[in-house]
Every structure is written in C-alpha cells, then in structure tokens.
Amino acid sequence: MSGPTAGLLAALLIVGLAMPLMAQESRPVTTDAVSVDGAEPRDPALAPLHEALNGQPLWREESALARLDSALASLAEDGLTPAHYRAGTWRQAFEALPAEDAAARERLAREASRALVEALEDLARGRVDPRRLDPQWEIPLAEVTLPWPRIADALAAGRVEEALALARPRHPAYGQLRQALAEHRRLEALGGWASLPPRAQPLRPGERHEEVRRLRERLAAAGELGVLVPEAGVYGELAARARPAEFESLHYDDTLMAAVRRFQRRHGLNADGVVGPRTREALNVPVSRRLEQLRLNLERARWLLPTLADAHVLVNVAGQTLDYRRPNGEAWRTRVIVGQPGRATPLLASRLTRFDLHPSWTVPPTIFREDKLPQLRRDPLVLEGQFSVLAPDGSRLDPLDVDWERPGAVMLRQAPGPANPLGQMVLRFPNGHAVYLHDTPARGLFGHEQRTLSSGCIRVEGVRRLVEELLVDTGTRADLGARLATGQSQPLHLARPVPLYLYYWTAFPDLDGEVIFHGDPYGRDAPLAAALARG
C-alpha cells in the first residue's frame, strides 16, 4: 500500500491510538510531548524513562512493537484490560506507516512509550484511584518509585515482559492472587461448572441422593476432588472418558465430605461438610464471578500491599478475619465481628497504641441516637442499673431530669463487668470514627458464618492472645494476667505502636497462601468493577 491511502491509514491509526489515552480523566496527556528516541524530554510522564534510557531508541523496528503487543497482552494475568493499553495494535500501526514518514514513526514511538509507562504505573499502584470511589478513603497511597534503570536495561534488551514484572508489588499475596486468577481462567476454559438445583433440606454426609452425583461433578469441575472432569456439554466424549466410575455413586461418602469441607474453607464457610443454603449459594457462584473477584482484589492489592509494614495487624472487613503478622515472621489469624451494612466498619490505616483493661463503655453517638434514645423516650428508667447518664463534664444526671426529646450532649456509660459489651479489654488506635478492637462476652457469635453484626467496632475472637503477642513483640513490660486479676480499669500503653489496617478483600490468601473467597457485605465490588471497565 502506498500513496494517499497509506498516509490516511497511518494517520487514522495514530489518532486512534492516541485518543483512548487522551480521553482518560485520570491520565491527562500533555501536548508538549517528547520522543524517547533522542529529542529533549518535555513530557513529564516520559521523562523518567527517557532519562534511564539515555536517549536509546525503543520502537524503531517492527519486532520491538510486536514484543510490546505481547507484553501488554499479558496484563490480563494481573486482572488489567490489555485493550486499555492498545495491546495488539502497535505492530499493526507500525506496518501501516510509510517508511519515509519519520514524523509519524516518531509519534507512534511516543504513544507506545506512553502506553508502556501507563502500564508500569498501573501495575505499581493500581489503575483506579480509590479516592474517586470512596470520598472517605483514609488509607495513604504509596509513593511508588519505579526502578527505572532496571526497567530501561530490560527494555533495551527487548525483554518488555521483564520490565512489567519489575513494577508489580513484591508481596507474596500478589503472586498468590495472580496464580489463582490463572487457575480460574483454566477452569473457565474447561467449561466452568454447573449449578446445583434448589433443595429445601441440607445435604448431609452419609445420605444417598440423586444430587450427590451432581455435587461430585460440581466439585470435580473445580479440581476439589483431585481430578478435573470437564463439563460434558463443552468437551463431550472427552468428559465421559475422564469420569471415574465412582462418580456414578449416589452415596455422600467420606471422600466427598472431605472435598466439601475443603471447598467450605476456601469460601470462608464453616467447614462442617453439610451442604446447607450458604454452601449451596457459594457452589452456584459461576466461575466468571470468581474471576471478577480475583481481578478486583488484584487492584486492591496494588493499592495496599506497597504500603504494608512487615509487622502489622490487618482486619479483612469483608472476610471478617484478623491477621497479625509478627516481626519474627510468624502469623496468626482469628475471626472477628464487624459492622453491619448500615453501620459499616470504616476502612483506614492507623496504629495500635494502647489497651484498656476492664473498660467501661461510653455508648457511641450512632448507637445512642438510633438504639438507646428511642428506648429512653419511651421510658427514662429503662436503662437504670445498666448505664449511668452523664453530663458533658462527667457528672452524673438523674434520667428523670433529662429532656430526652432534646437531650443535648449527655452520655451513657456502662461500668466494667460481665455484661459490658467490651469484655475484658479494648485495643485503641487513633481514628475519627470512635471504633476500636475489643473483647466481647457474646463469644458464641464468632461461630456464625456471616459476622457483620456490630455497630462498626471490631470484636476479636481470642483477643487475649493478640494482646499477649503484641506486648512481647513491642517490648512492653507488663504482666497481663496479674493486671486482669485486679479487676480494676486501667490503661496499658505499648512501648511502640503497631501498624493497623482495616481493609476490604473479597478474595485474599490465607496464611498458607491459598486464596479464600468471601462475600461482599458492603457492596463495594460492583463500583470497582465499573471503574476498572471504564479504565
């Protein structure tokens, strides 16, 4: 192709490549642009790459852009959308340009470099700005410094995928999420899995039922039985040949029970082997939804993992778990109770600084306004014997003397004791929401599969173990048992603070590196999915 037609096609391709990049609000493109092939740098986005390359050209040959296409296509393995970086178009655009049109080739090189830099930055810190999704976002975003000299060396040697790898978070959890994404893509290619029909009664180990066969097939389709059996509708005769004879059994045997329990653990459910409503619901989530969860949580990982301190406490609000990563490398996980959807636990980063032993409980404003005040308006003495009514200066008030229609700044406070909802200890950290980690006398609630039950604070199962380990790891000299034995309210300050993160993962690795899927109690997945799709 030559002449006016070739020139027009080249111009259209260049404009088509540039427009998606220029249209994104979060990534403005300057018009005072730069070539990475020798001109003086004037585009701040490309300046670090240009400086690291020291004027060495990148995209002068068709093969170089073919490697760029391939590397950008691999971003799907990180849950990103290759089309956002024009993957698969760069070589085609190069082929369409007249060899004698140096200016057009220069513009193409500039746009290709900009797409690469955008991909590097997105891998390092996330494509979506979480502050656009949540105006109340309170977790500082990392100031990521890319290793430009190493990136330039990889690019100069034609290793574009290696350059991208240098930008990924180095935390093990990121690699584990990527691996889970690859595994679920493979399951999708094998046909995914079929849903189980509704059933009024739970399916229990030892039963004989027609549904047992379908349950076995469903678990095998996800590899839970140690053998992958593709869906017959997708692979036909291959599936029939691959099906072991025991798949025809209607007996819910020990092997199947072990697979169900393994599935339940991997989906944040009580691992009792009983296929009840919640287990059936999880079994019926399609592989496409699991793929989406992994993509979304890879993005969340890019936001948080670069900021994580080596030793920290991390509460997964969606999964209702707490992890303590100790300075010695050990880790401990326990169950927690978090805020119900109408009273969500905030997401934030802070530092644990002190404990209160045998604490009193001052009723937080939301609970006072929405729970206690309606009771007091009906009967001012309804809480007598349980709570003290206090003026702003801390003096006690007679509840009959308070105008409960307009109570002003009065407070309700419950004394320490067995009925106090904070239990024996509270872990404090600076925040603007009056939330904290604490013990509870209602320990039976930790056995619930869905533990979004509080008004925002986090109740911690086994909180004493957490406190004891924090005391040791921070070098805080205190005999916790002796102090608790006094029965007296007292503060206990840590010798040094411990980083704390309240975060939201609907898929995240457990302590053994296996990704666990959780529900989305606050409905945060859909807005993130929409933002990632927009790019």
Short mmCIF file of C-alpha atoms in Angstrom, two decimals:
data_model
loop_
_atom_site.label_atom_id
_atom_site.label_comp_id
_atom_site.label_asym_id
_atom_site.label_seq_id
_atom_site.Cartn_x
_atom_site.Cartn_y
_atom_site.Cartn_z
CA MET A 1 0.00 0.00 0.00
CA SER A 2 1.39 3.44 -0.87
CA GLY A 3 0.41 6.97 -1.70
CA PRO A 4 -2.51 8.90 -0.17
CA THR A 5 -4.33 5.76 1.01
CA ALA A 6 -1.37 4.58 3.08
CA GLY A 7 -0.85 8.04 4.54
CA LEU A 8 -4.51 8.35 5.51
CA LEU A 9 -4.50 4.91 7.17
CA ALA A 10 -1.35 5.74 9.10
CA ALA A 11 -2.86 8.99 10.34
CA LEU A 12 -6.07 7.27 11.40
CA LEU A 13 -4.14 4.60 13.27
CA ILE A 14 -2.06 7.13 15.14
CA VAL A 15 -5.11 9.18 16.07
CA GLY A 16 -6.93 6.01 17.14
CA LEU A 17 -4.02 5.02 19.34
CA ALA A 18 -3.77 8.41 20.96
CA MET A 19 -7.43 9.13 21.61
CA PRO A 20 -8.15 6.44 24.25
CA LEU A 21 -5.13 7.57 26.21
CA MET A 22 -6.02 11.23 25.98
CA ALA A 23 -9.66 10.64 26.92
CA GLN A 24 -8.95 9.30 30.40
CA GLU A 25 -9.54 11.89 33.09
CA SER A 26 -7.05 10.35 35.47
CA ARG A 27 -4.25 10.31 32.91
CA PRO A 28 -4.01 13.65 31.10
CA VAL A 29 -1.58 13.68 28.21
CA THR A 30 0.44 16.82 27.67
CA THR A 31 0.64 18.29 24.21
CA ASP A 32 4.25 19.32 24.78
CA ALA A 33 5.34 15.74 24.12
CA VAL A 34 8.69 14.03 23.82
CA SER A 35 10.36 11.35 21.80
CA VAL A 36 12.31 8.70 23.66
CA ASP A 37 14.45 8.44 20.56
CA GLY A 38 16.72 11.38 21.07
CA ALA A 39 14.74 14.63 21.40
CA GLU A 40 14.82 16.71 24.52
CA PRO A 41 12.25 15.46 27.10
CA ARG A 42 9.28 17.73 27.64
CA ASP A 43 6.56 15.23 28.67
CA PRO A 44 6.83 14.66 32.44
CA ALA A 45 5.20 11.22 32.10
CA LEU A 46 8.00 10.02 29.85
CA ALA A 47 10.90 11.90 31.41
CA PRO A 48 11.98 9.14 33.88
CA LEU A 49 12.01 6.54 31.11
CA HIS A 50 13.87 8.85 28.74
CA GLU A 51 16.46 9.65 31.38
CA ALA A 52 17.02 5.97 32.21
CA LEU A 53 17.36 5.09 28.51
CA ASN A 54 19.83 7.92 27.96
CA GLY A 55 18.41 8.54 24.52
CA GLN A 56 18.50 4.90 23.42
CA PRO A 57 15.65 4.23 20.95
CA LEU A 58 13.00 1.61 21.71
CA TRP A 59 10.47 1.28 18.91
CA ARG A 60 12.39 1.67 15.67
CA GLU A 61 11.66 -1.87 14.45
CA GLU A 62 8.53 -3.91 13.89
CA SER A 63 9.82 -6.73 16.12
CA ALA A 64 10.13 -4.36 19.09
CA LEU A 65 6.48 -3.34 18.81
CA ALA A 66 5.47 -6.98 18.41
CA ARG A 67 7.14 -7.67 21.75
CA LEU A 68 5.31 -4.69 23.24
CA ASP A 69 1.99 -6.08 21.96
CA SER A 70 2.74 -9.44 23.56
CA ALA A 71 3.82 -7.94 26.88
CA LEU A 72 0.77 -5.67 27.12
CA ALA A 73 -1.50 -8.62 26.35
CA SER A 74 -0.01 -10.38 29.40
CA LEU A 75 -1.53 -7.70 31.66
CA ALA A 76 -4.69 -9.82 31.65
CA GLU A 77 -2.77 -12.05 34.08
CA ASP A 78 -2.85 -9.11 36.52
CA GLY A 79 -6.57 -8.55 36.07
CA LEU A 80 -5.98 -5.47 33.90
CA THR A 81 -7.56 -4.94 30.48
CA PRO A 82 -4.92 -5.11 27.71
CA ALA A 83 -7.12 -3.04 25.38
CA HIS A 84 -6.68 -0.05 27.70
CA TYR A 85 -3.02 -0.06 26.61
CA ARG A 86 -3.80 -0.77 22.93
CA ALA A 87 -2.31 -4.27 23.14
CA GLY A 88 -2.28 -5.95 19.75
CA THR A 89 -2.34 -2.71 17.76
CA TRP A 90 1.20 -1.39 17.92
CA ARG A 91 2.81 -3.68 15.36
CA GLN A 92 -0.13 -3.18 13.01
CA ALA A 93 0.21 0.59 13.33
CA PHE A 94 3.93 0.38 12.57
CA GLU A 95 3.33 -1.73 9.46
CA ALA A 96 0.83 0.83 8.16
CA LEU A 97 3.28 3.74 8.36
CA PRO A 98 5.27 4.76 5.28
CA ALA A 99 8.96 4.08 5.85
CA GLU A 100 9.82 7.60 4.75
CA ASP A 101 7.44 9.31 7.23
CA ALA A 102 9.84 9.86 10.13
CA ALA A 103 7.50 12.22 11.97
CA ALA A 104 4.68 9.65 12.01
CA ARG A 105 7.05 6.97 13.28
CA GLU A 106 8.22 9.37 15.95
CA ARG A 107 4.64 10.00 17.08
CA LEU A 108 3.95 6.27 17.14
CA ALA A 109 7.06 5.66 19.27
CA ARG A 110 5.94 8.36 21.68
CA GLU A 111 2.45 6.86 22.06
CA ALA A 112 3.85 3.36 22.50
CA SER A 113 6.16 4.57 25.25
CA ARG A 114 3.30 6.37 26.94
CA ALA A 115 1.20 3.19 26.92
CA LEU A 116 4.09 1.26 28.44
CA VAL A 117 4.66 3.84 31.18
CA GLU A 118 0.95 3.84 31.94
CA ALA A 119 1.01 0.05 32.30
CA LEU A 120 4.06 0.21 34.58
CA GLU A 121 2.41 2.78 36.84
CA ASP A 122 -0.88 0.87 36.94
CA LEU A 123 0.92 -2.31 37.99
CA ALA A 124 2.79 -0.47 40.71
CA ARG A 125 -0.06 1.43 42.36
CA GLY A 126 -3.36 0.46 40.72
CA ARG A 127 -5.27 1.76 37.72
CA VAL A 128 -8.24 3.20 39.63
CA ASP A 129 -7.78 5.90 42.25
CA PRO A 130 -9.70 4.56 45.30
CA ARG A 131 -10.41 8.13 46.40
CA ARG A 132 -12.65 8.50 43.33
CA LEU A 133 -14.74 5.55 44.51
CA ASP A 134 -14.81 6.45 48.21
CA PRO A 135 -14.66 10.11 49.25
CA GLN A 136 -13.99 8.90 52.82
CA TRP A 137 -10.90 6.88 51.81
CA GLU A 138 -8.42 7.07 54.71
CA ILE A 139 -5.55 4.79 53.71
CA PRO A 140 -2.48 6.63 52.38
CA LEU A 141 -1.47 5.54 48.90
CA ALA A 142 2.14 4.56 48.42
CA GLU A 143 4.53 6.88 46.65
CA VAL A 144 5.80 4.21 44.31
CA THR A 145 9.23 4.76 42.80
CA LEU A 146 9.72 2.52 39.79
CA PRO A 147 13.21 1.01 39.24
CA TRP A 148 13.75 2.92 36.03
CA PRO A 149 17.39 1.89 35.41
CA ARG A 150 16.49 -1.80 35.63
CA ILE A 151 13.39 -1.23 33.52
CA ALA A 152 15.50 0.55 30.89
CA ASP A 153 18.02 -2.31 30.84
CA ALA A 154 15.23 -4.84 30.29
CA LEU A 155 13.67 -2.76 27.52
CA ALA A 156 16.98 -2.18 25.80
CA ALA A 157 17.46 -5.97 25.70
CA GLY A 158 13.97 -6.45 24.26
CA ARG A 159 12.55 -8.00 27.45
CA VAL A 160 9.35 -5.99 27.77
CA GLU A 161 7.56 -8.52 30.00
CA GLU A 162 10.50 -8.42 32.39
CA ALA A 163 10.14 -4.64 32.56
CA LEU A 164 6.48 -5.05 33.53
CA ALA A 165 7.39 -7.64 36.17
CA LEU A 166 9.68 -5.08 37.81
CA ALA A 167 6.65 -2.86 38.50
CA ARG A 168 4.45 -5.47 40.20
CA PRO A 169 4.06 -5.47 44.01
CA ARG A 170 6.64 -7.81 45.51
CA HIS A 171 4.38 -9.01 48.32
CA PRO A 172 3.71 -12.80 48.18
CA ALA A 173 -0.05 -12.24 48.32
CA TYR A 174 0.05 -10.53 44.94
CA GLY A 175 1.64 -13.54 43.31
CA GLN A 176 -0.85 -15.85 45.01
CA LEU A 177 -3.78 -13.82 43.66
CA ARG A 178 -2.26 -13.90 40.16
CA GLN A 179 -1.84 -17.66 40.40
CA ALA A 180 -5.47 -18.07 41.48
CA LEU A 181 -6.57 -15.91 38.54
CA ALA A 182 -4.62 -18.14 36.13
CA GLU A 183 -6.13 -21.28 37.67
CA HIS A 184 -9.67 -19.93 37.34
CA ARG A 185 -9.06 -18.90 33.74
CA ARG A 186 -8.07 -22.50 33.10
CA LEU A 187 -11.26 -23.71 34.78
CA GLU A 188 -13.27 -21.30 32.64
CA ALA A 189 -11.60 -22.71 29.52
CA LEU A 190 -12.63 -26.21 30.64
CA GLY A 191 -16.25 -25.11 30.78
CA GLY A 192 -16.59 -23.94 34.36
CA TRP A 193 -19.19 -25.77 36.41
CA ALA A 194 -22.94 -26.32 36.52
CA SER A 195 -25.17 -25.03 39.31
CA LEU A 196 -26.93 -27.25 41.83
CA PRO A 197 -30.73 -27.08 41.91
CA PRO A 198 -32.56 -25.61 44.91
CA ARG A 199 -33.17 -28.02 47.78
CA ALA A 200 -35.24 -27.40 50.89
CA GLN A 201 -33.17 -29.64 53.18
CA PRO A 202 -29.40 -29.63 53.68
CA LEU A 203 -27.47 -32.47 52.08
CA ARG A 204 -25.53 -34.30 54.80
CA PRO A 205 -22.66 -36.81 54.82
CA GLY A 206 -23.88 -40.40 54.76
CA GLU A 207 -27.02 -39.66 52.73
CA ARG A 208 -27.93 -41.33 49.45
CA HIS A 209 -29.50 -38.96 46.98
CA GLU A 210 -29.55 -38.25 43.26
CA GLU A 211 -28.00 -34.84 43.94
CA VAL A 212 -24.82 -36.45 45.30
CA ARG A 213 -23.75 -37.22 41.74
CA ARG A 214 -24.22 -33.59 40.72
CA LEU A 215 -22.36 -32.38 43.81
CA ARG A 216 -19.45 -34.65 42.99
CA GLU A 217 -19.37 -33.37 39.41
CA ARG A 218 -19.51 -29.75 40.59
CA LEU A 219 -16.55 -30.20 42.93
CA ALA A 220 -14.57 -32.16 40.36
CA ALA A 221 -15.10 -29.39 37.81
CA ALA A 222 -13.19 -27.07 40.16
CA GLY A 223 -10.50 -29.61 40.98
CA GLU A 224 -11.66 -30.14 44.56
CA LEU A 225 -11.62 -33.93 44.15
CA GLY A 226 -8.09 -34.07 42.80
CA VAL A 227 -9.27 -34.75 39.24
CA LEU A 228 -10.62 -32.29 36.71
CA VAL A 229 -13.73 -33.51 34.91
CA PRO A 230 -14.72 -31.04 32.15
CA GLU A 231 -18.35 -30.22 31.58
CA ALA A 232 -19.85 -32.76 29.16
CA GLY A 233 -21.56 -30.03 27.16
CA VAL A 234 -18.19 -28.48 26.35
CA TYR A 235 -15.93 -31.46 25.89
CA GLY A 236 -18.43 -34.21 25.11
CA GLU A 237 -16.79 -37.61 24.71
CA LEU A 238 -13.61 -36.45 26.47
CA ALA A 239 -15.63 -35.68 29.59
CA ALA A 240 -17.31 -39.08 29.54
CA ARG A 241 -13.96 -40.87 29.20
CA ALA A 242 -12.44 -38.79 32.03
CA ARG A 243 -15.23 -39.54 34.52
CA PRO A 244 -14.17 -42.12 37.14
CA ALA A 245 -16.67 -44.89 37.89
CA GLU A 246 -17.26 -43.69 41.46
CA PHE A 247 -18.82 -40.53 40.02
CA GLU A 248 -21.99 -42.52 39.43
CA SER A 249 -22.38 -43.28 43.15
CA LEU A 250 -25.28 -41.65 44.99
CA HIS A 251 -23.59 -42.10 48.39
CA TYR A 252 -22.30 -39.00 50.15
CA ASP A 253 -19.10 -40.70 51.31
CA ASP A 254 -16.03 -39.59 53.27
CA THR A 255 -14.10 -38.59 50.15
CA LEU A 256 -16.85 -36.28 49.04
CA MET A 257 -17.25 -34.88 52.54
CA ALA A 258 -13.53 -34.00 52.62
CA ALA A 259 -13.92 -32.19 49.29
CA VAL A 260 -16.96 -30.26 50.55
CA ARG A 261 -15.11 -29.23 53.70
CA ARG A 262 -12.13 -28.10 51.64
CA PHE A 263 -14.48 -26.06 49.44
CA GLN A 264 -16.10 -24.53 52.52
CA ARG A 265 -12.74 -23.48 53.96
CA ARG A 266 -11.81 -21.88 50.64
CA HIS A 267 -15.01 -19.84 50.68
CA GLY A 268 -14.99 -18.61 54.27
CA LEU A 269 -17.70 -21.02 55.43
CA ASN A 270 -17.94 -23.27 58.46
CA ALA A 271 -16.25 -26.48 57.33
CA ASP A 272 -18.85 -28.97 58.59
CA GLY A 273 -19.38 -30.91 55.35
CA VAL A 274 -23.09 -30.09 55.30
CA VAL A 275 -24.37 -28.58 52.05
CA GLY A 276 -26.76 -26.04 53.51
CA PRO A 277 -28.07 -22.78 51.97
CA ARG A 278 -24.83 -20.78 52.25
CA THR A 279 -22.66 -23.60 50.92
CA ARG A 280 -25.11 -24.19 48.06
CA GLU A 281 -25.06 -20.48 47.28
CA ALA A 282 -21.25 -20.50 47.12
CA LEU A 283 -21.24 -23.63 44.94
CA ASN A 284 -23.57 -21.89 42.50
CA VAL A 285 -21.40 -18.80 42.02
CA PRO A 286 -20.19 -19.07 38.40
CA VAL A 287 -16.52 -19.10 37.51
CA SER A 288 -16.98 -15.70 35.80
CA ARG A 289 -17.84 -14.14 39.16
CA ARG A 290 -14.78 -15.72 40.80
CA LEU A 291 -12.63 -14.34 38.01
CA GLU A 292 -14.08 -10.89 38.60
CA GLN A 293 -13.39 -11.13 42.33
CA LEU A 294 -9.77 -12.01 41.66
CA ARG A 295 -9.38 -9.12 39.21
CA LEU A 296 -10.87 -6.66 41.70
CA ASN A 297 -8.74 -7.84 44.57
CA LEU A 298 -5.58 -7.68 42.48
CA GLU A 299 -6.42 -3.99 42.08
CA ARG A 300 -6.99 -3.66 45.83
CA ALA A 301 -3.66 -5.40 46.34
CA ARG A 302 -1.94 -2.78 44.18
CA TRP A 303 -3.41 -0.07 46.40
CA LEU A 304 -2.46 -1.58 49.75
CA LEU A 305 0.42 -4.05 49.53
CA PRO A 306 3.12 -1.47 48.72
CA THR A 307 2.19 0.38 51.95
CA LEU A 308 2.10 -2.62 54.33
CA ALA A 309 4.63 -2.67 57.13
CA ASP A 310 6.38 -6.00 57.60
CA ALA A 311 4.78 -6.45 61.05
CA HIS A 312 1.14 -5.36 61.23
CA VAL A 313 -2.42 -6.16 62.20
CA LEU A 314 -4.77 -6.43 59.22
CA VAL A 315 -8.53 -6.75 59.59
CA ASN A 316 -10.33 -8.00 56.48
CA VAL A 317 -13.75 -6.45 56.96
CA ALA A 318 -15.34 -8.36 54.06
CA GLY A 319 -13.93 -11.69 55.25
CA GLN A 320 -14.43 -10.92 58.97
CA THR A 321 -10.93 -12.09 59.89
CA LEU A 322 -7.89 -10.56 61.55
CA ASP A 323 -4.27 -11.38 60.70
CA TYR A 324 -1.35 -10.48 62.92
CA ARG A 325 1.98 -10.62 61.09
CA ARG A 326 4.65 -10.71 63.77
CA PRO A 327 8.16 -9.24 63.49
CA ASN A 328 9.63 -12.77 63.65
CA GLY A 329 7.72 -13.78 60.52
CA GLU A 330 5.04 -15.81 62.30
CA ALA A 331 1.40 -15.12 61.51
CA TRP A 332 -1.85 -15.71 63.32
CA ARG A 333 -5.42 -15.45 62.03
CA THR A 334 -8.64 -15.25 64.03
CA ARG A 335 -12.30 -14.48 63.42
CA VAL A 336 -13.80 -11.06 64.05
CA ILE A 337 -17.23 -9.46 64.11
CA VAL A 338 -17.54 -6.25 62.08
CA GLY A 339 -20.15 -3.62 61.35
CA GLN A 340 -23.46 -4.48 59.78
CA PRO A 341 -24.05 -2.93 56.33
CA GLY A 342 -25.97 0.04 57.74
CA ARG A 343 -23.19 0.70 60.24
CA ALA A 344 -20.15 -0.27 58.26
CA THR A 345 -16.74 -0.63 59.82
CA PRO A 346 -14.61 2.14 58.27
CA LEU A 347 -11.57 1.32 56.15
CA LEU A 348 -8.46 3.04 57.40
CA ALA A 349 -4.81 2.82 58.37
CA SER A 350 -3.76 3.67 61.91
CA ARG A 351 -1.54 2.39 64.74
CA LEU A 352 -2.40 0.39 67.83
CA THR A 353 -1.11 2.41 70.76
CA ARG A 354 -2.72 1.16 73.98
CA PHE A 355 -5.13 -1.22 75.69
CA ASP A 356 -7.76 -0.54 78.31
CA LEU A 357 -8.27 -3.41 80.73
CA HIS A 358 -11.70 -3.91 82.31
CA PRO A 359 -13.01 -0.93 80.34
CA SER A 360 -16.18 1.00 80.86
CA TRP A 361 -18.27 1.56 77.75
CA THR A 362 -19.39 5.00 76.67
CA VAL A 363 -22.18 4.50 74.16
CA PRO A 364 -21.05 5.79 70.73
CA PRO A 365 -23.15 8.52 69.08
CA THR A 366 -24.76 6.27 66.45
CA ILE A 367 -25.87 3.66 68.98
CA PHE A 368 -27.02 6.38 71.38
CA ARG A 369 -29.08 8.12 68.69
CA GLU A 370 -30.53 5.09 66.90
CA ASP A 371 -30.81 2.47 69.65
CA LYS A 372 -30.80 3.92 73.15
CA LEU A 373 -32.56 7.25 72.68
CA PRO A 374 -35.82 5.75 71.36
CA GLN A 375 -35.90 3.47 74.44
CA LEU A 376 -35.28 6.39 76.81
CA ARG A 377 -38.00 8.45 75.19
CA ARG A 378 -40.47 5.68 75.90
CA ASP A 379 -39.21 5.07 79.46
CA PRO A 380 -36.44 7.21 81.04
CA LEU A 381 -35.75 4.44 83.57
CA VAL A 382 -35.44 1.60 81.05
CA LEU A 383 -31.63 1.53 81.35
CA GLU A 384 -31.45 2.11 85.10
CA GLY A 385 -28.99 -0.26 86.73
CA GLN A 386 -27.18 -0.81 83.43
CA PHE A 387 -25.99 2.67 82.42
CA SER A 388 -25.14 5.95 84.08
CA VAL A 389 -26.35 9.18 82.49
CA LEU A 390 -23.51 11.72 82.42
CA ALA A 391 -23.28 15.43 81.67
CA PRO A 392 -20.51 16.66 79.33
CA ASP A 393 -18.30 17.36 82.38
CA GLY A 394 -18.70 13.75 83.57
CA SER A 395 -21.10 14.47 86.46
CA ARG A 396 -23.98 12.05 86.90
CA LEU A 397 -27.52 13.05 85.99
CA ASP A 398 -30.89 11.73 87.06
CA PRO A 399 -32.52 10.26 83.91
CA LEU A 400 -35.85 11.72 85.01
CA ASP A 401 -34.33 15.22 84.87
CA VAL A 402 -33.22 14.92 81.25
CA ASP A 403 -35.40 16.10 78.37
CA TRP A 404 -34.93 13.03 76.17
CA GLU A 405 -36.60 14.76 73.23
CA ARG A 406 -33.68 17.26 73.27
CA PRO A 407 -31.02 15.63 75.45
CA GLY A 408 -28.09 17.74 74.30
CA ALA A 409 -24.60 16.37 74.91
CA VAL A 410 -25.45 13.83 77.60
CA MET A 411 -23.66 10.47 77.55
CA LEU A 412 -24.49 6.94 78.59
CA ARG A 413 -21.76 4.89 80.22
CA GLN A 414 -21.76 1.25 81.32
CA ALA A 415 -19.45 0.19 84.15
CA PRO A 416 -16.96 -2.70 83.73
CA GLY A 417 -18.31 -6.15 84.42
CA PRO A 418 -19.53 -9.40 82.86
CA ALA A 419 -22.33 -7.66 80.95
CA ASN A 420 -20.12 -4.95 79.48
CA PRO A 421 -20.08 -5.44 75.67
CA LEU A 422 -16.36 -4.62 75.52
CA GLY A 423 -15.44 -7.61 77.66
CA GLN A 424 -12.12 -7.53 79.48
CA MET A 425 -10.05 -5.41 77.11
CA VAL A 426 -10.14 -2.83 74.33
CA LEU A 427 -7.37 -2.10 71.83
CA ARG A 428 -7.25 1.59 70.97
CA PHE A 429 -5.98 3.33 67.85
CA PRO A 430 -6.35 6.92 66.63
CA ASN A 431 -9.31 7.37 64.28
CA GLY A 432 -12.20 9.73 63.72
CA HIS A 433 -14.94 7.11 63.95
CA ALA A 434 -14.85 6.09 67.62
CA VAL A 435 -14.12 2.49 66.61
CA TYR A 436 -11.70 0.04 68.24
CA LEU A 437 -10.86 -3.65 68.58
CA HIS A 438 -12.29 -5.33 71.65
CA ASP A 439 -13.26 -8.42 73.57
CA THR A 440 -16.90 -9.48 73.97
CA PRO A 441 -18.94 -11.58 76.40
CA ALA A 442 -21.04 -12.89 73.46
CA ARG A 443 -18.37 -15.26 72.17
CA GLY A 444 -20.88 -17.64 70.60
CA LEU A 445 -21.38 -15.16 67.76
CA PHE A 446 -17.94 -15.99 66.38
CA GLY A 447 -19.37 -19.30 65.20
CA HIS A 448 -21.67 -17.54 62.73
CA GLU A 449 -20.64 -17.74 59.08
CA GLN A 450 -21.76 -14.16 58.49
CA ARG A 451 -20.40 -11.91 61.24
CA THR A 452 -21.49 -8.43 60.15
CA LEU A 453 -23.24 -7.88 63.46
CA SER A 454 -21.68 -4.88 65.22
CA SER A 455 -22.22 -1.14 65.01
CA GLY A 456 -18.79 -0.55 63.47
CA CYS A 457 -16.29 -1.68 66.09
CA ILE A 458 -14.40 -4.96 65.68
CA ARG A 459 -14.88 -7.77 68.20
CA VAL A 460 -11.89 -10.13 68.20
CA GLU A 461 -12.01 -13.83 68.98
CA GLY A 462 -9.08 -14.79 71.21
CA VAL A 463 -8.22 -11.16 71.80
CA ARG A 464 -6.10 -12.03 74.84
CA ARG A 465 -3.65 -13.98 72.67
CA LEU A 466 -3.36 -10.99 70.35
CA VAL A 467 -2.64 -8.67 73.27
CA GLU A 468 -0.05 -11.01 74.78
CA GLU A 469 1.80 -11.29 71.46
CA LEU A 470 1.72 -7.53 70.94
CA LEU A 471 3.17 -6.99 74.41
CA VAL A 472 6.05 -9.37 73.66
CA ASP A 473 6.72 -8.06 70.17
CA THR A 474 6.78 -4.40 71.24
CA GLY A 475 8.91 -5.00 74.30
CA THR A 476 6.16 -3.76 76.61
CA ARG A 477 6.83 -4.89 80.18
CA ALA A 478 3.51 -5.90 81.74
CA ASP A 479 2.08 -8.94 83.49
CA LEU A 480 -1.26 -9.10 81.71
CA GLY A 481 -2.64 -11.88 83.90
CA ALA A 482 -1.83 -10.04 87.11
CA ARG A 483 -3.34 -6.82 85.85
CA LEU A 484 -6.53 -8.53 84.74
CA ALA A 485 -6.77 -10.30 88.11
CA THR A 486 -7.12 -6.96 89.90
CA GLY A 487 -10.48 -6.39 88.22
CA GLN A 488 -9.65 -2.70 88.01
CA SER A 489 -9.97 -0.46 84.97
CA GLN A 490 -6.52 0.59 83.81
CA PRO A 491 -4.77 1.66 80.61
CA LEU A 492 -1.73 -0.16 79.27
CA HIS A 493 0.41 1.66 76.71
CA LEU A 494 2.51 -0.19 74.16
CA ALA A 495 6.21 0.59 74.20
CA ARG A 496 5.93 1.25 70.47
CA PRO A 497 2.89 1.43 68.19
CA VAL A 498 1.91 -1.37 65.80
CA PRO A 499 0.57 -0.59 62.29
CA LEU A 500 -3.10 -1.44 61.85
CA TYR A 501 -5.11 -1.67 58.64
CA LEU A 502 -8.86 -2.08 58.30
CA TYR A 503 -9.28 -3.22 54.70
CA TYR A 504 -11.74 -4.94 52.37
CA TRP A 505 -10.86 -8.12 50.50
CA THR A 506 -13.47 -10.32 48.83
CA ALA A 507 -10.65 -12.67 47.82
CA PHE A 508 -7.34 -12.90 49.66
CA PRO A 509 -4.80 -15.62 50.55
CA ASP A 510 -4.93 -17.40 53.89
CA LEU A 511 -1.80 -17.92 55.96
CA ASP A 512 -0.84 -20.90 53.77
CA GLY A 513 -1.13 -18.90 50.56
CA GLU A 514 -4.43 -20.38 49.36
CA VAL A 515 -6.87 -17.76 48.13
CA ILE A 516 -10.12 -17.61 50.13
CA PHE A 517 -13.28 -16.14 48.60
CA HIS A 518 -15.64 -14.03 50.69
CA GLY A 519 -18.93 -12.26 50.26
CA ASP A 520 -19.32 -8.55 49.53
CA PRO A 521 -21.34 -7.34 52.53
CA TYR A 522 -20.91 -3.63 51.80
CA GLY A 523 -21.43 -3.88 48.03
CA ARG A 524 -18.01 -2.50 47.13
CA ASP A 525 -17.18 -4.86 44.27
CA ALA A 526 -19.63 -3.51 41.68
CA PRO A 527 -18.40 0.13 41.75
CA LEU A 528 -14.79 -1.03 41.47
CA ALA A 529 -15.64 -3.36 38.58
CA ALA A 530 -17.33 -0.49 36.74
CA ALA A 531 -14.36 1.81 37.32
CA LEU A 532 -11.89 -0.80 36.07
CA ALA A 533 -14.02 -1.41 32.99
CA ARG A 534 -14.04 2.30 32.19
CA GLY A 535 -10.30 2.42 32.65
#
